[in-house]
mmCIF file of C-alpha atoms and ligand atoms in Angstrom:
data_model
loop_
_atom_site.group_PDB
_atom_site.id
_atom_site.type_symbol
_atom_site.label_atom_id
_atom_site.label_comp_id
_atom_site.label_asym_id
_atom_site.label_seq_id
_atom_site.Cartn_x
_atom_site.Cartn_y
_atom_site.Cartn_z
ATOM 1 C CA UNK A 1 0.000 0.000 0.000
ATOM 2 C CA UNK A 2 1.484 3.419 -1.130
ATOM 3 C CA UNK A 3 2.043 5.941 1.651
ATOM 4 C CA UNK A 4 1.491 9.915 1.356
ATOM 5 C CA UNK A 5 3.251 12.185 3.650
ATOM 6 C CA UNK A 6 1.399 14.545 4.836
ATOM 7 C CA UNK A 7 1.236 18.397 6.390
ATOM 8 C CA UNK A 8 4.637 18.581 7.758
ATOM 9 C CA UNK A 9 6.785 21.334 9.394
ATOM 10 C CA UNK A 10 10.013 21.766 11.170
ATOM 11 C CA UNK A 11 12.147 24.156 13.382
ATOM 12 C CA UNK A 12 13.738 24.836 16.482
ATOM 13 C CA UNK A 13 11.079 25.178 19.403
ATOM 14 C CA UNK A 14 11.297 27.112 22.819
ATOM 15 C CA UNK A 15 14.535 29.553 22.116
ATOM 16 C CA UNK A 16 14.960 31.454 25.500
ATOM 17 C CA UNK A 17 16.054 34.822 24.903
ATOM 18 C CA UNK A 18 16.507 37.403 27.128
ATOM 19 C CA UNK A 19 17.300 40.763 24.847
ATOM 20 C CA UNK A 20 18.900 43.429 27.339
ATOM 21 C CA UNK A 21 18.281 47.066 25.871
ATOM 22 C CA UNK A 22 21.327 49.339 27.273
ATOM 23 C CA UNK A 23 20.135 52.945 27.933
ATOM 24 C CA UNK A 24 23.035 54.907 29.945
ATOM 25 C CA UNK A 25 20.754 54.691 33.034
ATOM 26 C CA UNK A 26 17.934 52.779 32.478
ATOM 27 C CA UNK A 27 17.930 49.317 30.542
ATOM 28 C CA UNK A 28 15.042 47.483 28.976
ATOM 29 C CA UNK A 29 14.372 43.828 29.112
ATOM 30 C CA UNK A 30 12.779 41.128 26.802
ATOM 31 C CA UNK A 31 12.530 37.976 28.223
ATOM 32 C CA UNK A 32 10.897 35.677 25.699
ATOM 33 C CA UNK A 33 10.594 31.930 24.584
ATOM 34 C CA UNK A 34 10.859 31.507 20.639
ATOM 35 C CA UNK A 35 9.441 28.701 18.643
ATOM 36 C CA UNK A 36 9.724 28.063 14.354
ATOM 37 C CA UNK A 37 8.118 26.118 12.298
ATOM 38 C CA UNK A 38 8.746 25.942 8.438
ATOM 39 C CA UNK A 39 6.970 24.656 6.146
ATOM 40 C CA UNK A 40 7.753 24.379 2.354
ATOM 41 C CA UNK A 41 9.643 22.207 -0.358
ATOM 42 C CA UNK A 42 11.083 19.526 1.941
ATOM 43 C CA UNK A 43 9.265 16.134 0.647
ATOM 44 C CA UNK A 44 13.372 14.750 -0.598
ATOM 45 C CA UNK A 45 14.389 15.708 3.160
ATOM 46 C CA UNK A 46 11.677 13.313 4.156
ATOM 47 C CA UNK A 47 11.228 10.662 1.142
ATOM 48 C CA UNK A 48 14.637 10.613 -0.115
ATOM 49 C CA UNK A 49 17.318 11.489 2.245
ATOM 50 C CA UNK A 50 18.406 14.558 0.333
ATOM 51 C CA UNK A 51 19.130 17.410 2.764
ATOM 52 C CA UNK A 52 19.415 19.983 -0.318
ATOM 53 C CA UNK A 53 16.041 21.604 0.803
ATOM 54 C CA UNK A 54 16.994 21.640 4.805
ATOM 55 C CA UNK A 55 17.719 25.062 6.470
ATOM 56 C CA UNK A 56 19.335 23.355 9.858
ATOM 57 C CA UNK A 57 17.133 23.962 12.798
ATOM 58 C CA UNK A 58 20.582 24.878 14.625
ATOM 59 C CA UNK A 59 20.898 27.708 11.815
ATOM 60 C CA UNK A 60 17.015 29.112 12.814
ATOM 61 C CA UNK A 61 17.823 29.093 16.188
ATOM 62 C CA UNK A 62 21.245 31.125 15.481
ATOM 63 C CA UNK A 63 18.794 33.377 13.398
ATOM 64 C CA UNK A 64 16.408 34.318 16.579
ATOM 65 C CA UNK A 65 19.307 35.056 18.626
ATOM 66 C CA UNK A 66 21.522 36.988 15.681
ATOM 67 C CA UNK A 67 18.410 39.249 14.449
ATOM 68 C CA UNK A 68 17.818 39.806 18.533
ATOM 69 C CA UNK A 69 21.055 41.252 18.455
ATOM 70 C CA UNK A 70 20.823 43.155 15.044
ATOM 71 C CA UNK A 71 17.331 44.551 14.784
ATOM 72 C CA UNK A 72 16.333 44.677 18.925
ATOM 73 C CA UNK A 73 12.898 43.503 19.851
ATOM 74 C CA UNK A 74 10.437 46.546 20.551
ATOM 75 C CA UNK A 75 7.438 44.085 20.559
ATOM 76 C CA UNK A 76 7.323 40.552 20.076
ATOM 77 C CA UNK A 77 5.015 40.534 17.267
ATOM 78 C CA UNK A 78 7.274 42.920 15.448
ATOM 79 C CA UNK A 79 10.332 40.978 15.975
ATOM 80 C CA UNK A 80 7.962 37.843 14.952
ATOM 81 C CA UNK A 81 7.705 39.807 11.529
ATOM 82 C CA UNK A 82 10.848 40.190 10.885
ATOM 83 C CA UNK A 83 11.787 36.816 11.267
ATOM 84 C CA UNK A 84 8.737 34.922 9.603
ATOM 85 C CA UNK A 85 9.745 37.441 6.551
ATOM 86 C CA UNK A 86 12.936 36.154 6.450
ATOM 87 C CA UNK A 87 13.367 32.684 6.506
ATOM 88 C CA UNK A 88 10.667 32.436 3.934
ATOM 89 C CA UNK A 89 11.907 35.622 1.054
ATOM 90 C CA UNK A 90 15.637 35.111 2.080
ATOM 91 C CA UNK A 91 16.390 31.239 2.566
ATOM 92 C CA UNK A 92 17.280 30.255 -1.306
ATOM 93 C CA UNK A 93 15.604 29.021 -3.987
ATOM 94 C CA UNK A 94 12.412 29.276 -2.398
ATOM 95 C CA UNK A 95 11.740 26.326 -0.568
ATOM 96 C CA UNK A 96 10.117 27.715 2.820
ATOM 97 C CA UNK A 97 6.953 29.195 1.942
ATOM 98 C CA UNK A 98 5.411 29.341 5.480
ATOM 99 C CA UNK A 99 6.867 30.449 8.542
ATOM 100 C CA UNK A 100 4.812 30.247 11.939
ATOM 101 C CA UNK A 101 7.113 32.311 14.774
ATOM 102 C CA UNK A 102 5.512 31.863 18.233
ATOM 103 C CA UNK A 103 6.431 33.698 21.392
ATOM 104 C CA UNK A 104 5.807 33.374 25.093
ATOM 105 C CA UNK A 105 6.717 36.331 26.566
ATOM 106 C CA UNK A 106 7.459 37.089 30.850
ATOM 107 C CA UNK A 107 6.418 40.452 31.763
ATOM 108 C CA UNK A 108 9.003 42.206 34.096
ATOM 109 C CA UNK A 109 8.474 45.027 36.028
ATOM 110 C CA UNK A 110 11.120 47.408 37.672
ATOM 111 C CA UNK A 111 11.763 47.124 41.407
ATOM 112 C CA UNK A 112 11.474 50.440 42.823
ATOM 113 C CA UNK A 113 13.351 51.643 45.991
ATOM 114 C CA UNK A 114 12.983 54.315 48.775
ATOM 115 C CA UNK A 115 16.448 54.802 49.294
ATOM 116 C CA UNK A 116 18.524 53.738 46.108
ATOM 117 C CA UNK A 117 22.384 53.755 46.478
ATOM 118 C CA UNK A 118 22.329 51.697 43.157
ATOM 119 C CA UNK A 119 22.367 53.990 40.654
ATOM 120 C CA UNK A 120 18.742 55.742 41.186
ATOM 121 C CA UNK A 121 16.630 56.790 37.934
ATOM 122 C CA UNK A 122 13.989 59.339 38.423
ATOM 123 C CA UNK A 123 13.039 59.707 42.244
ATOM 124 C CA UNK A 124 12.622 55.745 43.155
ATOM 125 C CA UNK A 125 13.222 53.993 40.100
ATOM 126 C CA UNK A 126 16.158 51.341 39.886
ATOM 127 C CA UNK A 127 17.419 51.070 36.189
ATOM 128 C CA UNK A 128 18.630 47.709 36.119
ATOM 129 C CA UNK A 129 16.910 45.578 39.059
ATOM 130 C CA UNK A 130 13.398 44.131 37.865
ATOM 131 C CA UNK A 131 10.711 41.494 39.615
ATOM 132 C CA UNK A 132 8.650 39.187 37.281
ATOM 133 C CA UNK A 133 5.003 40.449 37.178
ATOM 134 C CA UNK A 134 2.929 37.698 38.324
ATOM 135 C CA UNK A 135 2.419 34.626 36.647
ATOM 136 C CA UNK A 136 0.298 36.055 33.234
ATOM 137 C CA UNK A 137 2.221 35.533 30.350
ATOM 138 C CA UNK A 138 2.001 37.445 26.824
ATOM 139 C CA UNK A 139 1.750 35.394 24.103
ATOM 140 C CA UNK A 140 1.961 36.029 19.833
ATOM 141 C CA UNK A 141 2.035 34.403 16.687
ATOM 142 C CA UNK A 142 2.928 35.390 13.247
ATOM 143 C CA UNK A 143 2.311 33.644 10.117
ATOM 144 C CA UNK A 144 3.645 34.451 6.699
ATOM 145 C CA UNK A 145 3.061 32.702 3.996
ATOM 146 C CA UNK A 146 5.045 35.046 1.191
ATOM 147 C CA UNK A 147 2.214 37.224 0.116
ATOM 148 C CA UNK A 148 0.317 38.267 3.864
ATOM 149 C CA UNK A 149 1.159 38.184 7.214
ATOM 150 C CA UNK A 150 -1.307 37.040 10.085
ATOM 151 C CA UNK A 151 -0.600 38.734 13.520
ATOM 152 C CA UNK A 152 -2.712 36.503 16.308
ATOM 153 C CA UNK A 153 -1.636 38.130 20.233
ATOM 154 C CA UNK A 154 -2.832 37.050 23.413
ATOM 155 C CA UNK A 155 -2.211 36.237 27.205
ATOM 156 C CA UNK A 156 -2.483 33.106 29.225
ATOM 157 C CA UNK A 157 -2.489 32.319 32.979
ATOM 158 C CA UNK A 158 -4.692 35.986 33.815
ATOM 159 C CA UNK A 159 -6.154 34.832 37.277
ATOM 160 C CA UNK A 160 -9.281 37.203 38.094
ATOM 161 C CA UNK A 161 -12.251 37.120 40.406
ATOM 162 C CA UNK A 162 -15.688 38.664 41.418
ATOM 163 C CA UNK A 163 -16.205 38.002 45.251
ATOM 164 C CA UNK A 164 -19.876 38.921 43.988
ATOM 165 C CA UNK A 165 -22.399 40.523 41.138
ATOM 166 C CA UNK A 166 -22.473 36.880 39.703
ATOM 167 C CA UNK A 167 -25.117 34.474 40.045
ATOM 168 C CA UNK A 168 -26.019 31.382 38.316
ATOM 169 C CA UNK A 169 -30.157 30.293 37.948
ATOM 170 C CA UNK A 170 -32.596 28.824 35.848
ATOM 171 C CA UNK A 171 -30.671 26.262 33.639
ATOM 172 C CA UNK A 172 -32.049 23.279 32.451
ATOM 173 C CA UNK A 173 -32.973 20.379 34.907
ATOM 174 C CA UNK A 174 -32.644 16.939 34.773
ATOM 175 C CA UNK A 175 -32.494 14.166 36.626
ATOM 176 C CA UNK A 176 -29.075 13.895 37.307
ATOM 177 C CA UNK A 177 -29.312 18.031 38.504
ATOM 178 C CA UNK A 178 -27.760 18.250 42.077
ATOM 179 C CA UNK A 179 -26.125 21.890 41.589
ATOM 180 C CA UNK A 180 -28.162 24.159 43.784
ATOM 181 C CA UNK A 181 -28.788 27.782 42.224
ATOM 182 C CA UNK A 182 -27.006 30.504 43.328
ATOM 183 C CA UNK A 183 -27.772 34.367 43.568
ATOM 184 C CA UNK A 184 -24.995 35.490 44.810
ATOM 185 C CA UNK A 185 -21.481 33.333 44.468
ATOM 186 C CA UNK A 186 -17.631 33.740 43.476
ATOM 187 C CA UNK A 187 -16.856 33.932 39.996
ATOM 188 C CA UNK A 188 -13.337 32.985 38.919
ATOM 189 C CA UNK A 189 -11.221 32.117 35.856
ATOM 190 C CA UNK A 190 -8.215 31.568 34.533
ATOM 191 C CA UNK A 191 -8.136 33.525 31.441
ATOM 192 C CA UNK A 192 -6.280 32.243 27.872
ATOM 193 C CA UNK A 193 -7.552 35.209 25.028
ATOM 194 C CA UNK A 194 -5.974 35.409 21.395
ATOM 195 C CA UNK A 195 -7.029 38.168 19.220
ATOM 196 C CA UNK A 196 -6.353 38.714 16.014
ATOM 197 C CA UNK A 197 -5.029 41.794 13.932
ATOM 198 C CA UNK A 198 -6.756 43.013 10.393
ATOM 199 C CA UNK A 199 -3.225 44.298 9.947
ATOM 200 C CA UNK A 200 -1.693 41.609 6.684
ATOM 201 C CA UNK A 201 1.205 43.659 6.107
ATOM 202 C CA UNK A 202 0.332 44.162 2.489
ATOM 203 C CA UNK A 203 1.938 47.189 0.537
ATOM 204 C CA UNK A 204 3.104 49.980 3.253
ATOM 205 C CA UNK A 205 0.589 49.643 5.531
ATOM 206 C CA UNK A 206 1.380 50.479 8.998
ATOM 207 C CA UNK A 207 2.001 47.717 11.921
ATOM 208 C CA UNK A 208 -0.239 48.696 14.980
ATOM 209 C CA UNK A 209 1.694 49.717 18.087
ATOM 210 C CA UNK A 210 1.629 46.384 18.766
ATOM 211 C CA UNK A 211 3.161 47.180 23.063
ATOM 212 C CA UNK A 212 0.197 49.212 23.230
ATOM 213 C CA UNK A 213 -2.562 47.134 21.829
ATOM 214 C CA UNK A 214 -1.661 44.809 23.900
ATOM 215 C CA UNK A 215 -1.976 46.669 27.362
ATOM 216 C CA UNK A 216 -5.166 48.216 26.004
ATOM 217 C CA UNK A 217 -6.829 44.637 24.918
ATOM 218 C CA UNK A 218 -5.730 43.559 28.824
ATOM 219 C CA UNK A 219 -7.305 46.515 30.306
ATOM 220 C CA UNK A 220 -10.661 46.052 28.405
ATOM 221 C CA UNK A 221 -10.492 42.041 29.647
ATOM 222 C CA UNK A 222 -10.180 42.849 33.241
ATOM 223 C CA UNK A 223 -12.770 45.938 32.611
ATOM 224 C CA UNK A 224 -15.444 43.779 31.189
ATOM 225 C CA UNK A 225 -14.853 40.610 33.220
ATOM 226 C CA UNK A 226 -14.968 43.426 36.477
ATOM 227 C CA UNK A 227 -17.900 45.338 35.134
ATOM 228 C CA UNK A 228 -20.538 43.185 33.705
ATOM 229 C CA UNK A 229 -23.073 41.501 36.568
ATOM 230 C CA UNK A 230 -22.725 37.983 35.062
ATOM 231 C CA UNK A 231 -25.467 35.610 35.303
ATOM 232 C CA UNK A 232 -23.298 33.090 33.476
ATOM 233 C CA UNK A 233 -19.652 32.437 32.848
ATOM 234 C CA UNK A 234 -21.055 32.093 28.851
ATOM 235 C CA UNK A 235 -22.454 35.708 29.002
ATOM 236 C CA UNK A 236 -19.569 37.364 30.816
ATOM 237 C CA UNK A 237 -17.127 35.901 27.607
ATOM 238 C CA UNK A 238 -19.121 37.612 25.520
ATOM 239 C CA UNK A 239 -18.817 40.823 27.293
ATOM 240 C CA UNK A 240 -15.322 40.850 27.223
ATOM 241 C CA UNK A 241 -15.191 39.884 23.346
ATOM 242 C CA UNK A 242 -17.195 42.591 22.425
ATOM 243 C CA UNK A 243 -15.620 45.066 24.603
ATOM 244 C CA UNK A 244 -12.231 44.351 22.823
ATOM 245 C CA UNK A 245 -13.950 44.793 19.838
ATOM 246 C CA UNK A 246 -16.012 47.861 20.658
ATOM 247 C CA UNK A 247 -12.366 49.828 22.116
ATOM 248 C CA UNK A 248 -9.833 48.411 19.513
ATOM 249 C CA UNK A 249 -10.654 48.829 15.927
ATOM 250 C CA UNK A 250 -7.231 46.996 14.613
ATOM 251 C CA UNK A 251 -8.520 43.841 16.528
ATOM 252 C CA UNK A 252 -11.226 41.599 14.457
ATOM 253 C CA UNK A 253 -11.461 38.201 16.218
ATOM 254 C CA UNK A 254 -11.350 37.510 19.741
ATOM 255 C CA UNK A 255 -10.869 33.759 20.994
ATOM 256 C CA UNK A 256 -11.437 33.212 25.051
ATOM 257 C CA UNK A 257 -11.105 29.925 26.705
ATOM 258 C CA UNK A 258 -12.262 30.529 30.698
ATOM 259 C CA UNK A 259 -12.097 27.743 32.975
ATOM 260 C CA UNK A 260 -14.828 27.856 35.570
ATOM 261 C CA UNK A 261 -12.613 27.768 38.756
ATOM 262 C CA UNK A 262 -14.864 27.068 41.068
ATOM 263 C CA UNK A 263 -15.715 27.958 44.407
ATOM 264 C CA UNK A 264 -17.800 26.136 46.958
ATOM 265 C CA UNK A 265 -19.594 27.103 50.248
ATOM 266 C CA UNK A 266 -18.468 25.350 53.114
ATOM 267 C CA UNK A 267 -21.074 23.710 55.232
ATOM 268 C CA UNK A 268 -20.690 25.534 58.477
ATOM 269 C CA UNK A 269 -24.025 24.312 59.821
ATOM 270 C CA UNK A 270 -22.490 21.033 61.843
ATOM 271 C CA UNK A 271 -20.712 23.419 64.144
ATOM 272 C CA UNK A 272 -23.673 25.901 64.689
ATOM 273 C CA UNK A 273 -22.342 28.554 62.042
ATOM 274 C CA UNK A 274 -24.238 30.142 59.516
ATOM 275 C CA UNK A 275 -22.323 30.537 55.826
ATOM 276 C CA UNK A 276 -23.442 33.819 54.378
ATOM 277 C CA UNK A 277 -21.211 33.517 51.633
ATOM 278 C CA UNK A 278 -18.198 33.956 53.048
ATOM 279 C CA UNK A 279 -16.119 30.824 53.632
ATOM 280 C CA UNK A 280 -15.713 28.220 50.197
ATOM 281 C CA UNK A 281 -14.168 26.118 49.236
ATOM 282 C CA UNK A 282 -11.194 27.067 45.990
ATOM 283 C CA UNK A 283 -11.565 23.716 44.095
ATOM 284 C CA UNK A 284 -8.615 23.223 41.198
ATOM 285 C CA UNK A 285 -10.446 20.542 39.650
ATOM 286 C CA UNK A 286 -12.563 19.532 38.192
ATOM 287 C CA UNK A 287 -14.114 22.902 36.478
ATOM 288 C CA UNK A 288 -16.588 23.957 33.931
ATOM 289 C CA UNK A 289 -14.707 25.242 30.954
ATOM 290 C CA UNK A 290 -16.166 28.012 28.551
ATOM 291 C CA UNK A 291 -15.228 28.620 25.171
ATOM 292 C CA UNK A 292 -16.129 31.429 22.369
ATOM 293 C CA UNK A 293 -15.012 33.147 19.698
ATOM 294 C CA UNK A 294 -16.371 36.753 19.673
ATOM 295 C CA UNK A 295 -15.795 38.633 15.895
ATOM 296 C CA UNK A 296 -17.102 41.487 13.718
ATOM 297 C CA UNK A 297 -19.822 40.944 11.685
ATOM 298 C CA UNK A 298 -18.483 39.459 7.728
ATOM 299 C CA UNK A 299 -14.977 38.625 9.099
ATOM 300 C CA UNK A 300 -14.301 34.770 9.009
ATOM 301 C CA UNK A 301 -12.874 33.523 11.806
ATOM 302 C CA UNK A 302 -9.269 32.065 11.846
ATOM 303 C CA UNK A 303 -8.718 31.423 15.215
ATOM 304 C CA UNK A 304 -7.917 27.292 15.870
ATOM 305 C CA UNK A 305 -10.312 25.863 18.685
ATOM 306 C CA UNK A 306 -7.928 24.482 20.592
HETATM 307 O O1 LIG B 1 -21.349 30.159 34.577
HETATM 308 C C1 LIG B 1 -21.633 28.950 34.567
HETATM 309 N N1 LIG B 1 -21.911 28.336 33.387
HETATM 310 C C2 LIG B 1 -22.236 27.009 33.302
HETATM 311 O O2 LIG B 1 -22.517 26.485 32.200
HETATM 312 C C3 LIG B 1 -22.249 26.286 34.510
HETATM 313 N N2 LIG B 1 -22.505 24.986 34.803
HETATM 314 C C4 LIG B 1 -22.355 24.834 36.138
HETATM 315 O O3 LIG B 1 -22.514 23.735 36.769
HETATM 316 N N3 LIG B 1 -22.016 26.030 36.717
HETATM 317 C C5 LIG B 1 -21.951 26.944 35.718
HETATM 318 N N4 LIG B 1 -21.634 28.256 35.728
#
């Protein structure tokens, strides 16, 4: 029986960079994790042993670090660009035709002192010495394909909760139905968004400011998620879809996947104590998990379901 192969892509996965930006003063950091994947002409790497076609996966990571170095990284989806642009127009004869660059990027924030004998910036401000910001991570991914670029952003691990304005009534019934309804309870997720850019990089149009989106799209999250009384987890996804959309016009397509972490009152009654919603129980598992895609009317969406 003949044998076909199939999609296939390669390239080096999970390059840790950290890119330190020297001002006199002040530095900058990028702390990122870097994965490639090619895909193009390389059916004689796989069928017939010929390497001809293969761009090393040693020689992409050298790449990341090299165009780190050359070019700086003002935003990971920027950098992304520059990169998926390359190893598909600039590796000969023309055998990648797809690049996929994905980055994880750790936030940092600067650690601020009171009384700074190391080299103080500004009144508190140390210009060197930073803390990692929580656990949220940013996250991008940039397609090219030779002709149009694809710009997807996003965030993962964004821990957020309403101790109340969220209650959850009148679903269906059935006879397995033990969940008691609830007018008043904790709502809490763990939230993983992608959005995607209209921007295709087409002629000279003009990247977004891709830092800024990005603290903007956050902010309208955490303002919808705070701000909307939610009488499901469902409806409360949508609200923070169409906020995104409503505030940022270079965003078409938002993807949210919210587990339902949840929390459960404690029976206080054996030891005489009434629970008015104040002592639960933080389960970590199992949990309801809500998915949605939220996008503008006659744009198809692109983002995978996970
Ligand atoms: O917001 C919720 N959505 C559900 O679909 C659901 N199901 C459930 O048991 N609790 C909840 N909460």
């Amino acid at each position: 029986m003949a044998h076909v192969l199939g999609q296939n892509q390669y390239g080096k996965a999970e390059n840790r960079i950290v890119r330190v930006h020297r001002g006199s003063t002040r530095h900058d950091i990028k702390d990122l994790n870097v994965s490639v994947a090619l895909s193009g002409a390389f059916e004689d790497v796989h069928l017939a042993g010929s390497n001809a076609n293969c761009l090393p996966t040693d020689t992409i990571k050298n790449t990341v670090y090299a165009f780190a170095k050359r070019y700086g990284i003002e935003s990971a989806e920027a950098y992304g660009i520059l990169l998926a642009r390359h190893f598909v127009d600039d590796t000969e004869r023309g055998v990648v035709h797809r690049a996929r660059i994905r980055i994880e990027e750790y936030t940092w924030e600067r650690i601020r002192t009171p009384d700074d004998n190391a080299r103080p910036v500004g009144s508190e401000e140390v210009g060197h010495s930073f803390v990692r910001s929580g656990q949220e991570v940013r996250t991008s991914e940039v397609v090219y394909d030779g002709e149009s670029v694809q710009v997807v952003s996003g965030l993962k691990d964004l821990v957020v909760l309403n101790s109340t304005d969220s209650e959850f009534r009148g679903y269906l019934k059935d006879g397995y139905t033990t969940l008691r309804e609830a007018d008043d309870r904790i709502l809490a997720t763990q939230v993983t968004a992608r959005w995607k850019y209209g921007y295709t990089g087409r002629g000279d149009e003009a990247q977004p400011p891709w830092n800024r989106c990005y603290t903007q799209v956050r902010r309208h999250l955490l303002e919808a998620f705070a701000g909307t009384y939610s009488y499901s987890l469902q409806q409360t996804l949508y609200a923070m879809g169409t906020r995104v959309l409503d505030h940022r016009a270079e965003v078409d397509e938002v993807r949210l996947e919210l587990p339902n972490r949840h929390h459960f009152l404690v029976d206080l009654e054996p030891f005489g104590l009434e629970n008015d919603n104040e002592v639960y129980y933080a389960a970590d598992r199992m949990y309801g998990l809500i998915e949605g895609t939220v996008h503008r009317e006659g744009v198809v969406p692109v983002i995978p379901v996970a």
